[in-house]
mmCIF file of C-alpha atoms and ligand atoms in Angstrom:
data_model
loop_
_atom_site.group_PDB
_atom_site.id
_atom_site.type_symbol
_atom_site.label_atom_id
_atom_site.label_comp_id
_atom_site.label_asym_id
_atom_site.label_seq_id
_atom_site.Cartn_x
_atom_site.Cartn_y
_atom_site.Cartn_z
ATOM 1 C CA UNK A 1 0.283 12.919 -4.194
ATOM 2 C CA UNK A 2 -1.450 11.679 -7.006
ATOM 3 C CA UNK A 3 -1.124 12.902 -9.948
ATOM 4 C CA UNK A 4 -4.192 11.979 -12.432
ATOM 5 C CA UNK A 5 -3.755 11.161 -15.924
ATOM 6 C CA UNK A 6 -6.762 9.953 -16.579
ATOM 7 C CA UNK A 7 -10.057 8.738 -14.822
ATOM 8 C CA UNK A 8 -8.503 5.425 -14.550
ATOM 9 C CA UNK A 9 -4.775 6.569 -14.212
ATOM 10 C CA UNK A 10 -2.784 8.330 -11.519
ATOM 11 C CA UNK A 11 0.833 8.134 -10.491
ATOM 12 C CA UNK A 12 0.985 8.201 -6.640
ATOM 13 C CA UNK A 13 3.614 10.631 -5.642
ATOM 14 C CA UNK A 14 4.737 13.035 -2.902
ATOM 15 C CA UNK A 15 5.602 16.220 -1.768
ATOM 16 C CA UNK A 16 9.347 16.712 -0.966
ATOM 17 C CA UNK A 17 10.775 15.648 2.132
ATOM 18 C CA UNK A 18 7.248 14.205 3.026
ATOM 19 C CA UNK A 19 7.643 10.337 3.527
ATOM 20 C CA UNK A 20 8.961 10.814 7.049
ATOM 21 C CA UNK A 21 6.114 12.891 8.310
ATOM 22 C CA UNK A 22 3.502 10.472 5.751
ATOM 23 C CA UNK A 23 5.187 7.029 7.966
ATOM 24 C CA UNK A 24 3.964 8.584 11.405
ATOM 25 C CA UNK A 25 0.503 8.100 10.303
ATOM 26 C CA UNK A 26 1.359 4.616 8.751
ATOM 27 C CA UNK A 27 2.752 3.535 11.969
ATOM 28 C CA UNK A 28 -0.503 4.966 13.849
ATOM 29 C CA UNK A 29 -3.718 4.138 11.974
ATOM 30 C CA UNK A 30 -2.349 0.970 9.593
ATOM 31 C CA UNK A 31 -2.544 -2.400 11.957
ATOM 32 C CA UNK A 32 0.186 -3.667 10.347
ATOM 33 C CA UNK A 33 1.368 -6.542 12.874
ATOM 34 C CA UNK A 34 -2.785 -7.591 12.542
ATOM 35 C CA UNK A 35 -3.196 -7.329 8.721
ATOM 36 C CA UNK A 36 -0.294 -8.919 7.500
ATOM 37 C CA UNK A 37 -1.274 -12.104 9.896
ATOM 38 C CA UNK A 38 -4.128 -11.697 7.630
ATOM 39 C CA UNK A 39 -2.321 -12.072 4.372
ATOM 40 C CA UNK A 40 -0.333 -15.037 5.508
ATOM 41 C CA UNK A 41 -3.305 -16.886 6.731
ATOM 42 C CA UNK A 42 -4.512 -15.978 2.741
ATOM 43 C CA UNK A 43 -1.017 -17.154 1.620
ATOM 44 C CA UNK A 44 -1.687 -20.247 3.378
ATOM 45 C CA UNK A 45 -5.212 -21.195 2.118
ATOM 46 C CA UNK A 46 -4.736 -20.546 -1.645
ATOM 47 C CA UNK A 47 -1.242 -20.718 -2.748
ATOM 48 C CA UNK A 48 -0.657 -24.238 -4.472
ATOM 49 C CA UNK A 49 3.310 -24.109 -3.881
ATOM 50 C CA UNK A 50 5.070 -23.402 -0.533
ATOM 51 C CA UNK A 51 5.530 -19.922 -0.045
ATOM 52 C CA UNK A 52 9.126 -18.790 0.781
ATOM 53 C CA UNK A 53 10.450 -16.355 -1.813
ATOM 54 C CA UNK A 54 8.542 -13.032 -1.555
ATOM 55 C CA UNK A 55 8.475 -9.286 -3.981
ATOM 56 C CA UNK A 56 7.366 -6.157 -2.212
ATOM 57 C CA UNK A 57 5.878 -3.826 -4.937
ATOM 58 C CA UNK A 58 5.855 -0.340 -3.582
ATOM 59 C CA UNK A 59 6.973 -1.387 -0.503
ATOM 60 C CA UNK A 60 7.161 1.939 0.997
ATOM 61 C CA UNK A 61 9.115 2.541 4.525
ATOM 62 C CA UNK A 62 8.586 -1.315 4.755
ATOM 63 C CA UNK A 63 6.023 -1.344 7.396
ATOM 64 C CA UNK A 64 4.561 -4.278 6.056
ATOM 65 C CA UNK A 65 7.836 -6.118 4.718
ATOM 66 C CA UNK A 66 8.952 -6.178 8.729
ATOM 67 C CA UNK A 67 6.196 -8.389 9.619
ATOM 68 C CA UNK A 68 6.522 -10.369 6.467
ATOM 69 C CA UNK A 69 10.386 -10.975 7.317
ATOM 70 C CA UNK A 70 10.121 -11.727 10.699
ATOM 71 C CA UNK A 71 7.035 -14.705 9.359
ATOM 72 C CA UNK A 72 10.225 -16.138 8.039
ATOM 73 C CA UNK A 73 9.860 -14.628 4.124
ATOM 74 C CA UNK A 74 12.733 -13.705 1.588
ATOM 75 C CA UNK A 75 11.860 -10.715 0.470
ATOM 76 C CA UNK A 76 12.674 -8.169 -2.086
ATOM 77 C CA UNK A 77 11.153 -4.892 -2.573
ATOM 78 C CA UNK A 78 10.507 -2.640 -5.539
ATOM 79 C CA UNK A 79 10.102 1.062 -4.529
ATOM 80 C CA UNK A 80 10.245 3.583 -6.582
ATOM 81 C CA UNK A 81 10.657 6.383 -4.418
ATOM 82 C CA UNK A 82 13.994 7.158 -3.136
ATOM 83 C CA UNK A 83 13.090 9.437 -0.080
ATOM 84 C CA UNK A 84 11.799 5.797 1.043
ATOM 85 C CA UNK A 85 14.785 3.921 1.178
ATOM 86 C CA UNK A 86 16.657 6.261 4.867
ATOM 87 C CA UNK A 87 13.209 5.527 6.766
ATOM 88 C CA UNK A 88 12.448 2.073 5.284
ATOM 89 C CA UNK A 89 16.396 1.128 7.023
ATOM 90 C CA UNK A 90 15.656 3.046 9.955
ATOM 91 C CA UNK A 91 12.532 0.928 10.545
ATOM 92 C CA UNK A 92 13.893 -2.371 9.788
ATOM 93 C CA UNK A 93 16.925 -1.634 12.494
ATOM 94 C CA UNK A 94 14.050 0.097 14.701
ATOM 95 C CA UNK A 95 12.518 -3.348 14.598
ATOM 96 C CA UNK A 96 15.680 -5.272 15.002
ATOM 97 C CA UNK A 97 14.871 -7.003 11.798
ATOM 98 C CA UNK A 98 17.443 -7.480 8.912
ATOM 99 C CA UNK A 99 17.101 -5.577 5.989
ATOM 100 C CA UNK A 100 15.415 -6.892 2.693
ATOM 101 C CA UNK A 101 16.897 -6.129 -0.579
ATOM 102 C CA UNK A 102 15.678 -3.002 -2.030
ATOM 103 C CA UNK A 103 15.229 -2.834 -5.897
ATOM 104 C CA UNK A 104 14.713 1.011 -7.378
ATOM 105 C CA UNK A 105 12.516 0.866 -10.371
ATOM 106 C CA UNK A 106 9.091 2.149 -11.384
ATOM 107 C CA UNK A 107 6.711 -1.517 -11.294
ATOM 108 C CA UNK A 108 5.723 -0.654 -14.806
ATOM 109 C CA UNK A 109 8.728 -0.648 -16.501
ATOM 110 C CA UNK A 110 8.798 -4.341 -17.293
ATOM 111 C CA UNK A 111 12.127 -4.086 -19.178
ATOM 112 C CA UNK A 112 13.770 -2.627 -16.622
ATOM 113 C CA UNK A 113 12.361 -4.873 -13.665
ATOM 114 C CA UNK A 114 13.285 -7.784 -16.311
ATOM 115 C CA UNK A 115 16.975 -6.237 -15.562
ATOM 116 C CA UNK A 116 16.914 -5.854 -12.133
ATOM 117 C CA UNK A 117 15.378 -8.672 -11.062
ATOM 118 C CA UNK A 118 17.414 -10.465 -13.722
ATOM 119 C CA UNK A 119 16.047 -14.181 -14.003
ATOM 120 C CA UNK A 120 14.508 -14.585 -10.117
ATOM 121 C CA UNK A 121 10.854 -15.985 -9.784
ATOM 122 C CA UNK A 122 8.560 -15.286 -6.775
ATOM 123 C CA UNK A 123 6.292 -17.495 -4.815
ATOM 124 C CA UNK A 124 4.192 -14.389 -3.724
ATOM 125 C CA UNK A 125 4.131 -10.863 -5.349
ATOM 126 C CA UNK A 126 2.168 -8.427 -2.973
ATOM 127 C CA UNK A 127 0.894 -5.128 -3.707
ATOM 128 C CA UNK A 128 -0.047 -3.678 -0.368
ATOM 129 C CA UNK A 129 -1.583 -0.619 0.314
ATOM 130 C CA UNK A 130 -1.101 1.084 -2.627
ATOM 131 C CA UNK A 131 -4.104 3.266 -3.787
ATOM 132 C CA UNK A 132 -3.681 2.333 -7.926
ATOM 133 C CA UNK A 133 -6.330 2.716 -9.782
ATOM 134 C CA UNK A 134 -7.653 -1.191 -10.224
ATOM 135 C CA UNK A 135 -7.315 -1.015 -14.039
ATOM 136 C CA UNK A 136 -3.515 -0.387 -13.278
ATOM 137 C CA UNK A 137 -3.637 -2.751 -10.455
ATOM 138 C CA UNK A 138 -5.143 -5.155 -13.017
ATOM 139 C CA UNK A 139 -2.369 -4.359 -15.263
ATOM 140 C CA UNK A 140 0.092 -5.430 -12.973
ATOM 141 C CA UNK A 141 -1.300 -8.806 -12.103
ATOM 142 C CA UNK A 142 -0.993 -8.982 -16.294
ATOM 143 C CA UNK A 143 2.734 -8.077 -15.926
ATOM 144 C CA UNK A 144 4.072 -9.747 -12.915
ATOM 145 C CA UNK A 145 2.659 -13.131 -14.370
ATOM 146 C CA UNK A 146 5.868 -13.213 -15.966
ATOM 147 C CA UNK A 147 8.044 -13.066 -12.361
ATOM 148 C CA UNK A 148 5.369 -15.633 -10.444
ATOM 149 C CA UNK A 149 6.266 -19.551 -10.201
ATOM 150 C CA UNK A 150 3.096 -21.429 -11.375
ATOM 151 C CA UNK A 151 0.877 -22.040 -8.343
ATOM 152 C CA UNK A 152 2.136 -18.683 -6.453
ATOM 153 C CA UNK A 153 0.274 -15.591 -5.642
ATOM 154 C CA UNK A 154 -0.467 -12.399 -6.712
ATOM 155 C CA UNK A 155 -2.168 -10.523 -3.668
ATOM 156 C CA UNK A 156 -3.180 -7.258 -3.372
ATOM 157 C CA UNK A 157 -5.816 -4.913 -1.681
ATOM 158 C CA UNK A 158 -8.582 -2.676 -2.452
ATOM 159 C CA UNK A 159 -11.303 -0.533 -0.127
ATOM 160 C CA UNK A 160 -14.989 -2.022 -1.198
ATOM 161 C CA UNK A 161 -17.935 0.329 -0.596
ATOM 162 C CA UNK A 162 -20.746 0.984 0.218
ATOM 163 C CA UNK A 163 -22.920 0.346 2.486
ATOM 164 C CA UNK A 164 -26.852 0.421 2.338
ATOM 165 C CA UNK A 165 -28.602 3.701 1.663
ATOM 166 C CA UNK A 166 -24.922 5.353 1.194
ATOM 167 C CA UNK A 167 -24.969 8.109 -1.828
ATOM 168 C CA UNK A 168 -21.509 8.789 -2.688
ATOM 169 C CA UNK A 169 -21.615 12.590 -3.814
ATOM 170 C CA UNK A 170 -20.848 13.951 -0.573
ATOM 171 C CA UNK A 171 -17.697 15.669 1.240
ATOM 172 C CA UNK A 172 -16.688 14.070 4.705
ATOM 173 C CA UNK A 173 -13.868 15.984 6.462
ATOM 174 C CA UNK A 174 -11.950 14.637 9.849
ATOM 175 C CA UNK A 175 -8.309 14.910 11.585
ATOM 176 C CA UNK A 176 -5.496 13.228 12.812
ATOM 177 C CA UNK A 177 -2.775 13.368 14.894
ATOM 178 C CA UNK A 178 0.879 11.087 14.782
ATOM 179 C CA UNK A 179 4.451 11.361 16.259
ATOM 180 C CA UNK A 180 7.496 10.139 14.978
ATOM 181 C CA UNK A 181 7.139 6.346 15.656
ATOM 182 C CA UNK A 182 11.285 6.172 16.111
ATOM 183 C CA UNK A 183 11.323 8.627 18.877
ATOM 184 C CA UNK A 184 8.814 6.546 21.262
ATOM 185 C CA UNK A 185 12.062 6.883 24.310
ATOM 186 C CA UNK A 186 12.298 10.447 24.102
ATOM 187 C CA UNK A 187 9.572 12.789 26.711
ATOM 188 C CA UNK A 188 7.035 13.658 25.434
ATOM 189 C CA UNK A 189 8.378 17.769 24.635
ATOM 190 C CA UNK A 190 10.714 16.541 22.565
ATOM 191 C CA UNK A 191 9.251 14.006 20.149
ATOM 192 C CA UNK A 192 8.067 15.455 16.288
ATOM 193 C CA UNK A 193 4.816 15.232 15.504
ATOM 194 C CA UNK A 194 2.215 16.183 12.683
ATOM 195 C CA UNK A 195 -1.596 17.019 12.668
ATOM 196 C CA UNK A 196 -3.570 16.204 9.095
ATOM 197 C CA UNK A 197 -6.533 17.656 8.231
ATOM 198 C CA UNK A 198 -8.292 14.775 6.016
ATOM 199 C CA UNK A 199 -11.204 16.694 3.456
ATOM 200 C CA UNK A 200 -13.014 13.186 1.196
ATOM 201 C CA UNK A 201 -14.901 13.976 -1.616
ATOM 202 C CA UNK A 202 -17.343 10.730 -2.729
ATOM 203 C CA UNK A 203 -17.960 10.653 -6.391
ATOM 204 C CA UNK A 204 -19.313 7.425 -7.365
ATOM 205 C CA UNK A 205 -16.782 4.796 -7.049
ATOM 206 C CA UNK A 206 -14.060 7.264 -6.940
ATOM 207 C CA UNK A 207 -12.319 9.037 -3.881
ATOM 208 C CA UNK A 208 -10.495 12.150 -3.661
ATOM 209 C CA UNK A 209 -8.765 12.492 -0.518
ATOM 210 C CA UNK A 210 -6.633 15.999 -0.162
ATOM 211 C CA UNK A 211 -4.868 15.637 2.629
ATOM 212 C CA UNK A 212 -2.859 19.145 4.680
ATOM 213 C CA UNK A 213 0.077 18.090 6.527
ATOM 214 C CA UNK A 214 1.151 20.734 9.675
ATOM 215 C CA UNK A 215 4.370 19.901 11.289
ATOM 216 C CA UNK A 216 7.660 21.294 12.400
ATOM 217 C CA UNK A 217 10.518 20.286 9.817
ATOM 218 C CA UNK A 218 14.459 19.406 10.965
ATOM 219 C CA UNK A 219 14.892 22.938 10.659
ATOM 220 C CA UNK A 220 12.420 24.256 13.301
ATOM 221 C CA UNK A 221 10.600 25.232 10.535
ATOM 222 C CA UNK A 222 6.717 25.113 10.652
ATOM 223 C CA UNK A 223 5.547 23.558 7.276
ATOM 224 C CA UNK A 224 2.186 22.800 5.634
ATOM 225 C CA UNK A 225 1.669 20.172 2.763
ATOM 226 C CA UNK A 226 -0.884 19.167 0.587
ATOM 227 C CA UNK A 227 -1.070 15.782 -0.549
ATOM 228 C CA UNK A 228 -3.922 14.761 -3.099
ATOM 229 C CA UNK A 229 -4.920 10.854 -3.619
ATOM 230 C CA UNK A 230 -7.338 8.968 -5.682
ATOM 231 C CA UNK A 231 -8.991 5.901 -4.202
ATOM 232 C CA UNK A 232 -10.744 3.718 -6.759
ATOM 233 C CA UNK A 233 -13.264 2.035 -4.567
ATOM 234 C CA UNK A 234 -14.708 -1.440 -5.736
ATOM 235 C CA UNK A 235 -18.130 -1.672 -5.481
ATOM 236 C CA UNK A 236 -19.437 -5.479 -4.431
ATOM 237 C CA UNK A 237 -21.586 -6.562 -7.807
ATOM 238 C CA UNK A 238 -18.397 -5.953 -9.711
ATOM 239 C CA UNK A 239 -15.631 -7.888 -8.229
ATOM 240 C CA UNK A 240 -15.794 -10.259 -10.744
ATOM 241 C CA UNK A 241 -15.894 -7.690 -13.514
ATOM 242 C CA UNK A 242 -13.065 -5.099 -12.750
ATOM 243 C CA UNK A 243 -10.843 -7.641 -10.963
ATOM 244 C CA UNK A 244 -10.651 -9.888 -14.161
ATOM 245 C CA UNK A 245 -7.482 -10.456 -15.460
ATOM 246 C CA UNK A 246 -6.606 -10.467 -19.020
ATOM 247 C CA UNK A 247 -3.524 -12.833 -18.721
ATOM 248 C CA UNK A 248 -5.298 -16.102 -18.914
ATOM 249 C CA UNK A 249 -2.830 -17.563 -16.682
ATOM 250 C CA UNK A 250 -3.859 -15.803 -13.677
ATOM 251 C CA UNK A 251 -7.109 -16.580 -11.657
ATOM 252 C CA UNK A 252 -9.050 -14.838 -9.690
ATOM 253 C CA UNK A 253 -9.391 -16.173 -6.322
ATOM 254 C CA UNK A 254 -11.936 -15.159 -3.397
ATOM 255 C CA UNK A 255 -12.066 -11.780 -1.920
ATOM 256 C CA UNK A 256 -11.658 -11.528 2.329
ATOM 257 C CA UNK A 257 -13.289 -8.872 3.977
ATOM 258 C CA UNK A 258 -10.505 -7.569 6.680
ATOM 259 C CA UNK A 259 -12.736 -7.479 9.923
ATOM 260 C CA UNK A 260 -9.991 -7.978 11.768
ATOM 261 C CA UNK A 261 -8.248 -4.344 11.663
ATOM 262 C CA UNK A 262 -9.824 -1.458 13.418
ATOM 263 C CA UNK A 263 -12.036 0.905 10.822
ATOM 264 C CA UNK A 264 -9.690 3.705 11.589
ATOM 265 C CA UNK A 265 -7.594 1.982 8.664
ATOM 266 C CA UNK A 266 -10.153 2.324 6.150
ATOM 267 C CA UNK A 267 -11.265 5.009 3.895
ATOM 268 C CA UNK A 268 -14.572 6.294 5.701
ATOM 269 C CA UNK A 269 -17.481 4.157 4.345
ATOM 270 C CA UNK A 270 -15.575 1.406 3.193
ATOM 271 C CA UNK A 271 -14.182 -1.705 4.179
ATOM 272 C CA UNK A 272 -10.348 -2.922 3.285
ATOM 273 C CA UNK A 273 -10.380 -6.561 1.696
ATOM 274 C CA UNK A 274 -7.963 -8.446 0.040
ATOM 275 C CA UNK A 275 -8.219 -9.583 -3.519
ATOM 276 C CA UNK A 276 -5.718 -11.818 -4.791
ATOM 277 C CA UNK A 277 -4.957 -13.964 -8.318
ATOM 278 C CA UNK A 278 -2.675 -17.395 -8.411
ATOM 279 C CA UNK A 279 -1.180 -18.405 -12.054
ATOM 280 C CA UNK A 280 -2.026 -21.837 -12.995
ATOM 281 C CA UNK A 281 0.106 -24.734 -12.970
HETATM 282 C C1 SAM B 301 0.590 4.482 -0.053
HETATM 283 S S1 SAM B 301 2.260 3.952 -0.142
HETATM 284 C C2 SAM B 301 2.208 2.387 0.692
HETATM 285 C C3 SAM B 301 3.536 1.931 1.152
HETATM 286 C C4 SAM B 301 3.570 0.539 1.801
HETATM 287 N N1 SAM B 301 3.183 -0.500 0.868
HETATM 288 C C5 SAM B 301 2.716 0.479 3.039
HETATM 289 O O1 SAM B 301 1.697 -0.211 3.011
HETATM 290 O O2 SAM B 301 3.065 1.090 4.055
HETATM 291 C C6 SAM B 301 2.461 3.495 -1.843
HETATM 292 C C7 SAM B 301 3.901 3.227 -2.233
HETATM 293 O O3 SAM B 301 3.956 2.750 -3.576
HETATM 294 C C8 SAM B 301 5.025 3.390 -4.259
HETATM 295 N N2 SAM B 301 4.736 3.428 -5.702
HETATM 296 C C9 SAM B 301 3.665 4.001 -6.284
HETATM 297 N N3 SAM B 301 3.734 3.867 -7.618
HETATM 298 C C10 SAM B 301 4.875 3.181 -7.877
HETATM 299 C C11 SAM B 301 5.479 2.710 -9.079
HETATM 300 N N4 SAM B 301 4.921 2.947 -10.274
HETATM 301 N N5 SAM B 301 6.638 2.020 -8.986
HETATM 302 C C12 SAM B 301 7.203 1.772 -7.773
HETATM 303 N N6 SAM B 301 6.677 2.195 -6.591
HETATM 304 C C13 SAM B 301 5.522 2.884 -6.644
HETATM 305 C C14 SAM B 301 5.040 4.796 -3.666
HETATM 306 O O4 SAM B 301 6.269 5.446 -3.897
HETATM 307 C C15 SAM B 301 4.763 4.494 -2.200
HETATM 308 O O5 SAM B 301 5.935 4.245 -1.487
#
């Protein structure tokens, strides 16, 4: 759920109990095995150091950080939700993949990330999938400056709109359908699953998605959720503009247009593309 503060800030939160039921639909629309071959072919073109030593901001049930680890990355994720950390274990064993290190902290608390991650320095920071406003996102390539070896990357990824002829101040509705992606062995009967009913309303570069959750809980319960987000989409004339940091140690590299996932990942009417900064050497 996000909760907005402003126009250009929200704090991306979630109903209790949610993130389970939230990961089926990760697991069914998000091409993660596809996209993060993506980001490592990225890694590979513009980082100036060899990449080895990796941070996860809001890493999530660690969807992502499972392909990452198993392309040979250290990794270390910051999460700040704690409902996360059962499902982002049961995912990594799932997968057969050892776990990462996990780091609790909010990514904006420098002081306390200054803490946790004590002295360490990263080759790569990623910030994947998470819908921050880009002002914020902005703000973090600002901060994280501090935790990046010269020549590494800060990468991160936005939805860019619109096509021709497209007015956005219109409301697009559709559905889905996901079951638990842990319980693939079990018949069919048995397995948990969830329907979402998706309602977008388009107001100029911004997104509200409201999201209703239906699903039976552990208890045999029948629940229904509502989950609110903001997208912030970037619109093409002003990737330069929005994207730029302030840190004058970070540059903006090229953008990549993600053709290579399936549109069902994408906000309707927008594309998913990866925007990324490297700090000088
Ligand atoms: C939409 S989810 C994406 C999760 C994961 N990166 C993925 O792609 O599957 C965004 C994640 O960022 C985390 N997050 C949002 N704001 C955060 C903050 N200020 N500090 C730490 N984690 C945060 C949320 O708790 C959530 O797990």
């Amino acid at each position: 759920m996000e909760v907005a503060m402003s126009d250009n800030h929200w704090q991306i939160t979630y109903p209790q109990g949610m993130i389970k039921y939230v990961d089926f639909f990760r697991n069914e629309l998000f091409q993660y095995e596809i996209y993060d071959a993506v980001v490592q072919k990225y890694i590979n073109k513009y980082a100036n150091i060899e990449v080895n030593k990796l941070c996860a901001l809001g890493c999530g049930t660690g969807r992502h950080e499972v392909q990452l680890k198993r392309m040979g990355y250290e990794i270390i994720g910051v999460e700040r939700n704690r409902e996360s950390f059962p499902v982002i274990e049961a995912v990594f064993r799932e997968n057969g993949v050892e776990p990462i290190s996990l780091v609790e902290a909010d990514f904006f608390d420098f002081e306390l990330l200054k803490k946790k991650l004590k002295s360490q320095h990263f080759d790569c920071i990623t910030l994947l999938f998470v819908p921050l406003s880009i002002e914020d996102t902005v703000k973090l390539v600002d901060i994280f400056e501090y935790f990046l070896k010269p020549g590494g990357l800060f990468i991160s990824n936005q939805f860019i709109g619109y096509e021709e002829g497209f007015t956005p101040n219109i409301t697009l509705c559709d559905n889905d359908y996901a079951e638990n992606p842990l319980q693939k062995d079990l018949p069919y009967k048995e397995r948990e699953y969830c329907v979402r009913l998706n309602t977008y309303k388009y107001k100029k570069n911004l997104i509200d998605w409201t999201a209703v959750y239906i699903f039976t809980d552990e208890n045999g319960v029948v629940r229904m959720e509502r989950d609110h987000d903001i997208i912030d989409v970037l619109l093409k004339d002003e990737y330069g503009s929005r994207l730029k940091s302030t840190n004058s140690s970070m540059e903006l590299l090229p953008l990549y247009e993600v053709n290579e996932i399936s549109t069902d990942a994408n906000m309707p009417k927008t594309k998913d593309c990866i925007v990324a900064w490297r700090k000088k050497n």
